[in-house]
C-alpha cells in the first residue's frame, strides 16, 4: 500500500483514535547523501570485562547502520594516538557541519562519574564533562540525538537539553553510579522491530527508550535485585527529563503539572533507520511535514470547542497536505529507481 493511500485512510483512523498515537518516521536527505551522522564514542573500560561489553554495544550500533545511508564516525575503538580522545571529540564537533537538516546522533558507551557537582564521561585519558560537551555542541544548528548509556549520566540531561535535541540518559541522577545496562539494551532496541510499538516498520528514539527500559526492568527482576538505574528522556528543552514510569505504551500517564510541556513528541518522530519500502523525504519536506503535524496536534486540542463538521473539514485539508508530500516522495523514488529504456 503506498503512503498516499495510507494518508487518505489516516483521516478516518485519526478521527477515531486521535493524532497522538499516529507518528511518521523521520527521514532526511536522498540516497546519495547521509540520512544521519552517527558518532560512536567508546569510553575507557577499566577492566577487560567492561571493555568487552562496551565493544559489543558499539558493534550493535555498527551492525544496524552498516547497510544504511547513515555516516558513521567512531572514537575510542582504535589504538590510542598522541591526541587524546577528548581533544579528538572536541575537534570533530567543532568541525561538524552546521547548519544542516541532517540529524547528528552522539552515542556515549562506557562509564560515568559524578563528584563535586560535576558529571563526566570516562574517556581514555582526560574525561569529558557534561558542561564541556554542552559548550562544544552549543553552536551546532541541526537536529540532535544524544544517548549517554553510562552510569551517573543523569546530569547530562540538565546540561545538554535544548530545543531541537533529544537527550537520553541511563540514570536519573549522578548518584546512580553502578554499572548501567540501559545503553546495551537501547543499542539492541534501536535496530529491532520488536520495539516498533506503532507498527510503522521503523523504531523511534522514544520506542527504543521504552523497550530498553522494559529490558532493564526485566533484568533486575529476574536477578531479584533492586534496580540501580532509572533512565530519562528529554526532548522539549526544559532540562528536566521524563522517566520510564511516566509512560503507558507511548503515552504519558503521570503528569505532575498539567501546564508542563511533555517529553516524547519529538523523540517519537526521530528514527536512525528509515522504515522499509518507504520513500525518504527531503529536508524541506520534513520541515513542512513537522509543521503540518503541529497544526494537526493543535487542531486535535481544539476539537471539543469546534463544530464537528468544521473540525473534520480542517483535519481533511491538513491530511491532504501530508498526502501530497508523501505522494511527491513516492513519485521521486519511482523515477529514481526506474530502469532506463534502451534505445
GROMACS .gro file of N, CA and C in nm, residues 14 28 32 35 44-45 53 61 71 92 144 168 170 177 218 224 231 250 255 267 280 295 311:
model
   69
   14UNK      N    1  -0.749   0.870   1.243
   14UNK     CA    2  -0.724   0.973   1.343
   14UNK      C    3  -0.853   1.021   1.406
   28UNK      N    4   1.578   1.190   0.641
   28UNK     CA    5   1.639   1.311   0.588
   28UNK      C    6   1.729   1.277   0.470
   32UNK      N    7   2.189   0.949  -0.226
   32UNK     CA    8   2.330   0.976  -0.248
   32UNK      C    9   2.389   1.069  -0.142
   35UNK      N   10   2.167   1.012   0.553
   35UNK     CA   11   2.040   1.041   0.617
   35UNK      C   12   2.059   1.084   0.762
   44UNK      N   13   3.666   0.445   2.834
   44UNK     CA   14   3.762   0.355   2.898
   44UNK      C   15   3.688   0.241   2.967
   45UNK      N   16   3.732   0.119   2.942
   45UNK     CA   17   3.665   0.003   3.000
   45UNK      C   18   3.698  -0.017   3.147
   53UNK      N   19   3.222  -0.560   2.700
   53UNK     CA   20   3.080  -0.524   2.698
   53UNK      C   21   3.058  -0.398   2.616
   61UNK      N   22   2.551  -0.109   1.734
   61UNK     CA   23   2.521   0.012   1.659
   61UNK      C   24   2.575   0.002   1.516
   71UNK      N   25   2.605   0.794   0.806
   71UNK     CA   26   2.751   0.812   0.806
   71UNK      C   27   2.802   0.788   0.947
   92UNK      N   28   3.628   1.717   1.638
   92UNK     CA   29   3.527   1.669   1.543
   92UNK      C   30   3.400   1.752   1.555
  144UNK      N   31   1.950   1.694   1.679
  144UNK     CA   32   2.047   1.613   1.752
  144UNK      C   33   1.979   1.511   1.842
  168UNK      N   34   1.891   1.134   2.595
  168UNK     CA   35   1.857   1.013   2.669
  168UNK      C   36   1.973   0.979   2.761
  170UNK      N   37   2.105   0.703   3.090
  170UNK     CA   38   2.078   0.573   3.153
  170UNK      C   39   2.032   0.587   3.297
  177UNK      N   40   2.555   0.538   4.039
  177UNK     CA   41   2.690   0.526   3.986
  177UNK      C   42   2.732   0.383   3.955
  218UNK      N   43   1.319  -0.597   3.348
  218UNK     CA   44   1.314  -0.743   3.347
  218UNK      C   45   1.443  -0.803   3.402
  224UNK      N   46   1.637  -1.070   4.100
  224UNK     CA   47   1.587  -1.040   4.235
  224UNK      C   48   1.670  -0.930   4.299
  231UNK      N   49   1.639   0.539   3.373
  231UNK     CA   50   1.670   0.623   3.257
  231UNK      C   51   1.573   0.741   3.244
  250UNK      N   52   0.297   0.441   2.454
  250UNK     CA   53   0.374   0.557   2.405
  250UNK      C   54   0.320   0.688   2.462
  255UNK      N   55   0.144   1.302   3.503
  255UNK     CA   56   0.183   1.439   3.477
  255UNK      C   57   0.166   1.519   3.605
  267UNK      N   58   1.091   1.289   2.017
  267UNK     CA   59   1.159   1.159   2.018
  267UNK      C   60   1.081   1.054   1.940
  280UNK      N   61   1.210   0.827   0.112
  280UNK     CA   62   1.264   0.929   0.202
  280UNK      C   63   1.216   1.069   0.166
  295UNK      N   64   0.019   2.151   1.333
  295UNK     CA   65  -0.115   2.207   1.312
  295UNK      C   66  -0.222   2.105   1.348
  311UNK      N   67  -1.439   2.074   1.233
  311UNK     CA   68  -1.319   2.001   1.277
  311UNK      C   69  -1.271   1.904   1.169
   0.00000   0.00000   0.00000
